[in-house]
Every structure is written in C-alpha cells, then in structure tokens.
PDB file of C-alpha atoms and ligand atoms in Angstrom:
ATOM      1  CA  UNK A   1      14.045  16.077   2.019  1.00 88.00           C
ATOM      2  CA  UNK A   2      10.134  17.012   0.857  1.00 91.00           C
ATOM      3  CA  UNK A   3       9.821  19.074   3.119  1.00 94.00           C
ATOM      4  CA  UNK A   4      11.891  17.547   5.696  1.00 92.00           C
ATOM      5  CA  UNK A   5      15.485  18.165   7.452  1.00 96.00           C
ATOM      6  CA  UNK A   6      17.902  15.663   7.853  1.00 95.00           C
ATOM      7  CA  UNK A   7      20.568  16.283   9.928  1.00 96.00           C
ATOM      8  CA  UNK A   8      24.216  15.619   8.421  1.00 96.00           C
ATOM      9  CA  UNK A   9      25.632  12.067   9.179  1.00 96.00           C
ATOM     10  CA  UNK A  10      21.521  10.689  10.723  1.00 95.00           C
ATOM     11  CA  UNK A  11      21.120   6.943  10.389  1.00 93.00           C
ATOM     12  CA  UNK A  12      18.379   6.560   7.916  1.00 88.00           C
ATOM     13  CA  UNK A  13      16.078   2.930   9.124  1.00 86.00           C
ATOM     14  CA  UNK A  14      14.131   2.402   6.085  1.00 86.00           C
ATOM     15  CA  UNK A  15      10.607   1.730   7.625  1.00 89.00           C
ATOM     16  CA  UNK A  16       9.439  -2.049   5.584  1.00 89.00           C
ATOM     17  CA  UNK A  17       6.950  -2.596   7.450  1.00 89.00           C
ATOM     18  CA  UNK A  18       5.024   0.648   6.921  1.00 92.00           C
ATOM     19  CA  UNK A  19       5.929   0.543   2.381  1.00 94.00           C
ATOM     20  CA  UNK A  20       4.149  -2.832   2.517  1.00 93.00           C
ATOM     21  CA  UNK A  21       0.675  -1.677   3.792  1.00 93.00           C
ATOM     22  CA  UNK A  22       1.051   1.067   2.333  1.00 96.00           C
ATOM     23  CA  UNK A  23      -3.396   1.839   1.022  1.00 96.00           C
ATOM     24  CA  UNK A  24      -1.895   3.950  -1.210  1.00 95.00           C
ATOM     25  CA  UNK A  25      -0.409   1.804  -3.043  1.00 92.00           C
ATOM     26  CA  UNK A  26      -1.406  -1.206  -2.271  1.00 95.00           C
ATOM     27  CA  UNK A  27      -5.166  -2.864  -2.420  1.00 94.00           C
ATOM     28  CA  UNK A  28      -6.881  -4.270   0.984  1.00 95.00           C
ATOM     29  CA  UNK A  29      -3.002  -3.890   2.093  1.00 94.00           C
ATOM     30  CA  UNK A  30      -3.715  -6.332   5.499  1.00 89.00           C
ATOM     31  CA  UNK A  31      -5.355  -8.596   3.870  1.00 89.00           C
ATOM     32  CA  UNK A  32      -2.969 -11.859   3.580  1.00 85.00           C
ATOM     33  CA  UNK A  33      -3.441 -12.519  -0.391  1.00 91.00           C
ATOM     34  CA  UNK A  34      -0.390 -14.321  -1.975  1.00 90.00           C
ATOM     35  CA  UNK A  35      -2.561 -13.597  -5.603  1.00 94.00           C
ATOM     36  CA  UNK A  36      -2.329  -9.973  -4.836  1.00 94.00           C
ATOM     37  CA  UNK A  37       1.890 -11.772  -7.249  1.00 92.00           C
ATOM     38  CA  UNK A  38       0.469 -13.363  -9.937  1.00 93.00           C
ATOM     39  CA  UNK A  39       0.830 -12.313 -13.070  1.00 91.00           C
ATOM     40  CA  UNK A  40       2.335  -8.734 -11.980  1.00 91.00           C
ATOM     41  CA  UNK A  41       5.511  -7.649 -12.637  1.00 91.00           C
ATOM     42  CA  UNK A  42       6.544  -6.200  -9.761  1.00 91.00           C
ATOM     43  CA  UNK A  43      10.713  -6.559  -8.295  1.00 92.00           C
ATOM     44  CA  UNK A  44      11.460  -7.985  -5.481  1.00 91.00           C
ATOM     45  CA  UNK A  45      15.037  -7.325  -6.371  1.00 91.00           C
ATOM     46  CA  UNK A  46      14.824  -3.842  -4.504  1.00 89.00           C
ATOM     47  CA  UNK A  47      14.142  -1.575  -8.297  1.00 91.00           C
ATOM     48  CA  UNK A  48      10.273  -1.616  -7.328  1.00 92.00           C
ATOM     49  CA  UNK A  49      10.584   1.031  -3.929  1.00 91.00           C
ATOM     50  CA  UNK A  50       6.983  -0.270  -2.962  1.00 92.00           C
ATOM     51  CA  UNK A  51       8.320  -4.420  -2.709  1.00 94.00           C
ATOM     52  CA  UNK A  52      11.497  -4.536  -0.863  1.00 94.00           C
ATOM     53  CA  UNK A  53      11.271  -8.048   1.205  1.00 92.00           C
ATOM     54  CA  UNK A  54      15.658  -8.473   0.498  1.00 94.00           C
ATOM     55  CA  UNK A  55      16.056  -4.737   0.377  1.00 92.00           C
ATOM     56  CA  UNK A  56      17.952  -3.063  -1.856  1.00 91.00           C
ATOM     57  CA  UNK A  57      20.549  -0.351  -3.125  1.00 91.00           C
ATOM     58  CA  UNK A  58      24.246  -2.002  -1.578  1.00 92.00           C
ATOM     59  CA  UNK A  59      23.088  -3.107   0.865  1.00 90.00           C
ATOM     60  CA  UNK A  60      20.781  -5.729  -0.445  1.00 94.00           C
ATOM     61  CA  UNK A  61      20.437  -8.822   1.055  1.00 95.00           C
ATOM     62  CA  UNK A  62      22.920 -10.787  -0.879  1.00 97.00           C
ATOM     63  CA  UNK A  63      21.012 -14.346  -0.517  1.00 97.00           C
ATOM     64  CA  UNK A  64      18.920 -12.511  -2.611  1.00 95.00           C
ATOM     65  CA  UNK A  65      19.205 -15.074  -5.494  1.00 95.00           C
ATOM     66  CA  UNK A  66      19.522 -18.540  -2.841  1.00 96.00           C
ATOM     67  CA  UNK A  67      16.517 -17.290  -0.476  1.00 96.00           C
ATOM     68  CA  UNK A  68      13.532 -16.921  -3.086  1.00 92.00           C
ATOM     69  CA  UNK A  69      14.569 -20.410  -4.957  1.00 94.00           C
ATOM     70  CA  UNK A  70      15.236 -22.192  -1.492  1.00 96.00           C
ATOM     71  CA  UNK A  71      11.358 -20.993  -0.600  1.00 93.00           C
ATOM     72  CA  UNK A  72       9.898 -22.149  -3.313  1.00 92.00           C
ATOM     73  CA  UNK A  73      11.559 -25.104  -3.106  1.00 94.00           C
ATOM     74  CA  UNK A  74      11.057 -25.793   0.747  1.00 95.00           C
ATOM     75  CA  UNK A  75       7.672 -24.991   0.481  1.00 94.00           C
ATOM     76  CA  UNK A  76       6.642 -27.193  -2.820  1.00 95.00           C
ATOM     77  CA  UNK A  77       8.561 -30.111  -0.296  1.00 94.00           C
ATOM     78  CA  UNK A  78       6.215 -29.838   2.192  1.00 95.00           C
ATOM     79  CA  UNK A  79       2.858 -29.232   0.772  1.00 95.00           C
ATOM     80  CA  UNK A  80       4.387 -32.354  -1.615  1.00 94.00           C
ATOM     81  CA  UNK A  81       5.513 -34.734   1.102  1.00 92.00           C
ATOM     82  CA  UNK A  82       2.781 -33.878   4.266  1.00 93.00           C
ATOM     83  CA  UNK A  83      -0.805 -33.432   4.427  1.00 95.00           C
ATOM     84  CA  UNK A  84      -1.152 -30.279   6.814  1.00 95.00           C
ATOM     85  CA  UNK A  85      -3.836 -29.978   9.472  1.00 96.00           C
ATOM     86  CA  UNK A  86      -4.779 -27.373  12.453  1.00 96.00           C
ATOM     87  CA  UNK A  87      -4.736 -29.004  15.650  1.00 94.00           C
ATOM     88  CA  UNK A  88      -8.839 -29.794  17.608  1.00 92.00           C
ATOM     89  CA  UNK A  89     -10.411 -29.917  14.364  1.00 92.00           C
ATOM     90  CA  UNK A  90      -9.592 -25.699  14.218  1.00 94.00           C
ATOM     91  CA  UNK A  91     -10.228 -23.982  10.300  1.00 94.00           C
ATOM     92  CA  UNK A  92      -7.707 -21.450   9.125  1.00 91.00           C
ATOM     93  CA  UNK A  93      -9.887 -18.725   8.485  1.00 91.00           C
ATOM     94  CA  UNK A  94     -10.011 -18.734  12.750  1.00 94.00           C
ATOM     95  CA  UNK A  95      -5.933 -18.383  12.348  1.00 92.00           C
ATOM     96  CA  UNK A  96      -5.069 -15.914  14.458  1.00 92.00           C
ATOM     97  CA  UNK A  97      -3.017 -13.643  12.406  1.00 87.00           C
ATOM     98  CA  UNK A  98      -2.054 -10.963  14.426  1.00 89.00           C
ATOM     99  CA  UNK A  99       1.649 -10.047  13.761  1.00 89.00           C
ATOM    100  CA  UNK A 100       4.116  -8.890  16.664  1.00 91.00           C
ATOM    101  CA  UNK A 101       7.474  -7.197  16.440  1.00 82.00           C
ATOM    102  CA  UNK A 102      10.351  -8.854  17.396  1.00 81.00           C
ATOM    103  CA  UNK A 103      13.109  -7.078  15.666  1.00 77.00           C
ATOM    104  CA  UNK A 104      12.002  -9.420  12.329  1.00 81.00           C
ATOM    105  CA  UNK A 105       8.251  -9.494  12.372  1.00 84.00           C
ATOM    106  CA  UNK A 106       6.678 -12.190  13.582  1.00 91.00           C
ATOM    107  CA  UNK A 107       3.044 -14.019  14.594  1.00 93.00           C
ATOM    108  CA  UNK A 108       2.050 -12.939  17.882  1.00 94.00           C
ATOM    109  CA  UNK A 109       0.360 -16.599  18.516  1.00 94.00           C
ATOM    110  CA  UNK A 110       2.836 -19.332  17.513  1.00 94.00           C
ATOM    111  CA  UNK A 111       1.497 -21.342  14.727  1.00 94.00           C
ATOM    112  CA  UNK A 112       0.505 -24.811  16.122  1.00 94.00           C
ATOM    113  CA  UNK A 113       0.088 -27.020  12.973  1.00 95.00           C
ATOM    114  CA  UNK A 114      -0.077 -30.635  12.219  1.00 95.00           C
ATOM    115  CA  UNK A 115       2.154 -32.539   9.450  1.00 94.00           C
ATOM    116  CA  UNK A 116       1.577 -35.618   8.444  1.00 92.00           C
ATOM    117  CA  UNK A 117       3.692 -37.898   6.347  1.00 89.00           C
ATOM    118  CA  UNK A 118       2.136 -39.152   2.604  1.00 90.00           C
ATOM    119  CA  UNK A 119       4.307 -41.682   0.721  1.00 85.00           C
ATOM    120  CA  UNK A 120       5.497 -44.548   3.600  1.00 74.00           C
ATOM    121  CA  UNK A 121       8.038 -45.939   1.671  1.00 68.00           C
ATOM    122  CA  UNK A 122      10.338 -42.796   1.441  1.00 67.00           C
ATOM    123  CA  UNK A 123      13.749 -42.959   2.659  1.00 68.00           C
ATOM    124  CA  UNK A 124      13.807 -40.596   5.352  1.00 66.00           C
ATOM    125  CA  UNK A 125      10.183 -41.271   6.501  1.00 65.00           C
ATOM    126  CA  UNK A 126      11.260 -45.103   7.347  1.00 63.00           C
ATOM    127  CA  UNK A 127      14.184 -44.080   8.988  1.00 68.00           C
ATOM    128  CA  UNK A 128      11.486 -42.050  11.357  1.00 67.00           C
ATOM    129  CA  UNK A 129       9.787 -45.359  11.482  1.00 64.00           C
ATOM    130  CA  UNK A 130      12.528 -46.977  12.690  1.00 66.00           C
ATOM    131  CA  UNK A 131      13.702 -44.238  15.207  1.00 61.00           C
ATOM    132  CA  UNK A 132      10.417 -44.261  16.930  1.00 55.00           C
TER     133      UNK A 132
HETATM  134  C1  LIG B 203      13.236 -15.013   2.199  1.00 54.55           C
HETATM  135  C2  LIG B 203      14.767 -14.843   3.192  1.00 54.55           C
HETATM  136  C3  LIG B 203      15.740 -13.747   3.254  1.00 54.55           C
HETATM  137  C4  LIG B 203      14.766 -12.374   3.439  1.00 54.55           C
HETATM  138  C5  LIG B 203      12.982 -12.311   3.226  1.00 54.55           C
HETATM  139  C6  LIG B 203      15.865 -11.415   3.077  1.00 54.55           C
HETATM  140  C7  LIG B 203      15.631 -10.436   3.195  1.00 54.55           C
HETATM  141  C8  LIG B 203      16.810  -9.234   3.823  1.00 54.55           C
HETATM  142  C9  LIG B 203      16.729  -7.508   3.755  1.00 54.55           C
HETATM  143  C10 LIG B 203      15.326  -7.293   3.923  1.00 54.55           C
HETATM  144  C11 LIG B 203      17.959  -7.136   4.389  1.00 54.55           C
HETATM  145  C12 LIG B 203      18.406  -5.815   4.078  1.00 54.55           C
HETATM  146  C13 LIG B 203      18.064  -4.523   3.070  1.00 54.55           C
HETATM  147  C14 LIG B 203      18.981  -3.809   3.037  1.00 54.55           C
HETATM  148  O1  LIG B 203      19.317  -3.398   4.992  1.00 54.55           O
HETATM  149  O2  LIG B 203      18.572  -3.096   2.130  1.00 54.55           O
HETATM  150  C15 LIG B 203      18.918  -8.508   3.965  1.00 54.55           C
HETATM  151  C16 LIG B 203      19.975  -8.659   3.984  1.00 54.55           C
HETATM  152  C17 LIG B 203      21.167  -9.378   4.616  1.00 54.55           C
HETATM  153  N1  LIG B 203      21.284 -10.670   4.644  1.00 54.55           N
HETATM  154 FE1  LIG B 203      19.181 -11.466   3.838  1.00 54.55          FE
HETATM  155  N2  LIG B 203      16.937 -12.228   3.667  1.00 54.55           N
HETATM  156  C18 LIG B 203      16.667 -13.682   3.476  1.00 54.55           C
HETATM  157  C19 LIG B 203      17.352 -14.510   3.494  1.00 54.55           C
HETATM  158  C20 LIG B 203      19.346 -14.264   3.423  1.00 54.55           C
HETATM  159  C21 LIG B 203      20.255 -15.392   4.396  1.00 54.55           C
HETATM  160  C22 LIG B 203      19.241 -17.406   3.551  1.00 54.55           C
HETATM  161  C23 LIG B 203      21.026 -15.080   4.589  1.00 54.55           C
HETATM  162  C24 LIG B 203      21.882 -16.046   5.033  1.00 54.55           C
HETATM  163  C25 LIG B 203      22.441 -17.022   4.089  1.00 54.55           C
HETATM  164  C26 LIG B 203      21.223 -13.880   4.153  1.00 54.55           C
HETATM  165  C27 LIG B 203      22.418 -12.742   4.532  1.00 54.55           C
HETATM  166  C28 LIG B 203      21.995 -11.148   4.835  1.00 54.55           C
HETATM  167  C29 LIG B 203      22.857 -10.614   4.848  1.00 54.55           C
HETATM  168  C30 LIG B 203      24.699 -10.938   5.088  1.00 54.55           C
HETATM  169  C31 LIG B 203      22.606  -9.399   4.884  1.00 54.55           C
HETATM  170  C32 LIG B 203      23.087  -8.133   5.176  1.00 54.55           C
HETATM  171  C33 LIG B 203      24.306  -7.564   3.712  1.00 54.55           C
HETATM  172  C34 LIG B 203      24.281  -5.900   4.371  1.00 54.55           C
HETATM  173  O3  LIG B 203      24.184  -5.208   5.786  1.00 54.55           O
HETATM  174  O4  LIG B 203      25.237  -5.884   3.713  1.00 54.55           O
HETATM  175  N3  LIG B 203      19.679 -13.529   4.244  1.00 54.55           N
HETATM  176  N4  LIG B 203      17.990  -9.711   4.247  1.00 54.55           N
END
C-alpha cells in the first residue's frame, strides 16, 4: 500500500496525533484555535479522515453521541456558573501548553485554575457553604 509492504497479520495503529497536526491539511496546526471549527463542514464522526477525534469505522467510539453532547453541556455549565482565573495573577498567554504522552495526550504541566461561584443562591453552592 502506497509503496509500503504490510506483512500479513500486522497490527496497524492509526496515528491520530500526527494526522491532527498535519500542516498539509491544517493551517497553523499547533495553535489552539477552536474558532477554526466555526462554520466548518468538517465531520467528527469518522467520515473526514483528517479529523478523527472519536476514531472511525467499526471501532468508532460508541459514546460519540453522548460525549459530544455532554462536552458542550459541561463546558457551558462551567463557564456559566464560575468566574475562572489563574493562580498568582498569571496571564493566560503565560500558560505552558506543552503536551505529554501518557497513553492519551495530557498537559505536560497540569492546569491549575481557580473557580469562583457566580451564583451564591444555587442549591449546591448553599450546600457547600453549610458543609464548610
Ligand atoms: C470527548 C470524549 C471522548 C472521546 C474524544 C473519545 C474518543 C475515542 C476514540 C478515539 C476511540 C478509538 C476509536 C477507534 O479505534 O477508531 C474510542 C473508543 C472507545 N470509547 Fe471513546 N471517547 C470519548 C468518550 C467516551 C465515553 C464517555 C465512553 C464511555 C462511556 C467511551 C467509550 C469508548 C469505548 C468502549 C471505546 C472502544 C470501542 C471499540 O474498541 O470498539 N468513550 N473513544
């Protein structure tokens, strides 16, 4: 295949890390630009082979539909309910965004953030206040 000889019974592992950073298909691939997906017709369900966050084909992530909905809800809830800041007056452009490989990709330097509840009268915040 494409000048490679793949021996029978080989186990093939797809390199999503490299695919998602390929400068032939992604403009400025190493920059964090979520807005690149705005008004994009890219499909994340495994039909556009340069964008496969959930894999594809027969072994596609079975939680794809649930995870894509929960992710939006989770992020919206966190932004809606809390004011977020970085410790010690750190600015967001000072964050170390290096990654490290640990089976899955993680931040090399763990993210440390300080949430402050926006709404004091929400039931679960009141509960936290009582238990403090
Ligand atoms: C944003 C969240 C998630 C992402 C990005 C994600 C991504 C992936 C990817 C890339 C694969 C490999 C697909 C392949 O081999 O082609 C996978 C498989 C899998 N995921 Fe997820 N996943 C997410 C959430 C979840 C959740 C919440 C669950 C369970 C509740 C889950 C259960 C599984 C299982 C069981 C497999 C193995 C499927 C198989 O090998 O047949 N995933 N996921």
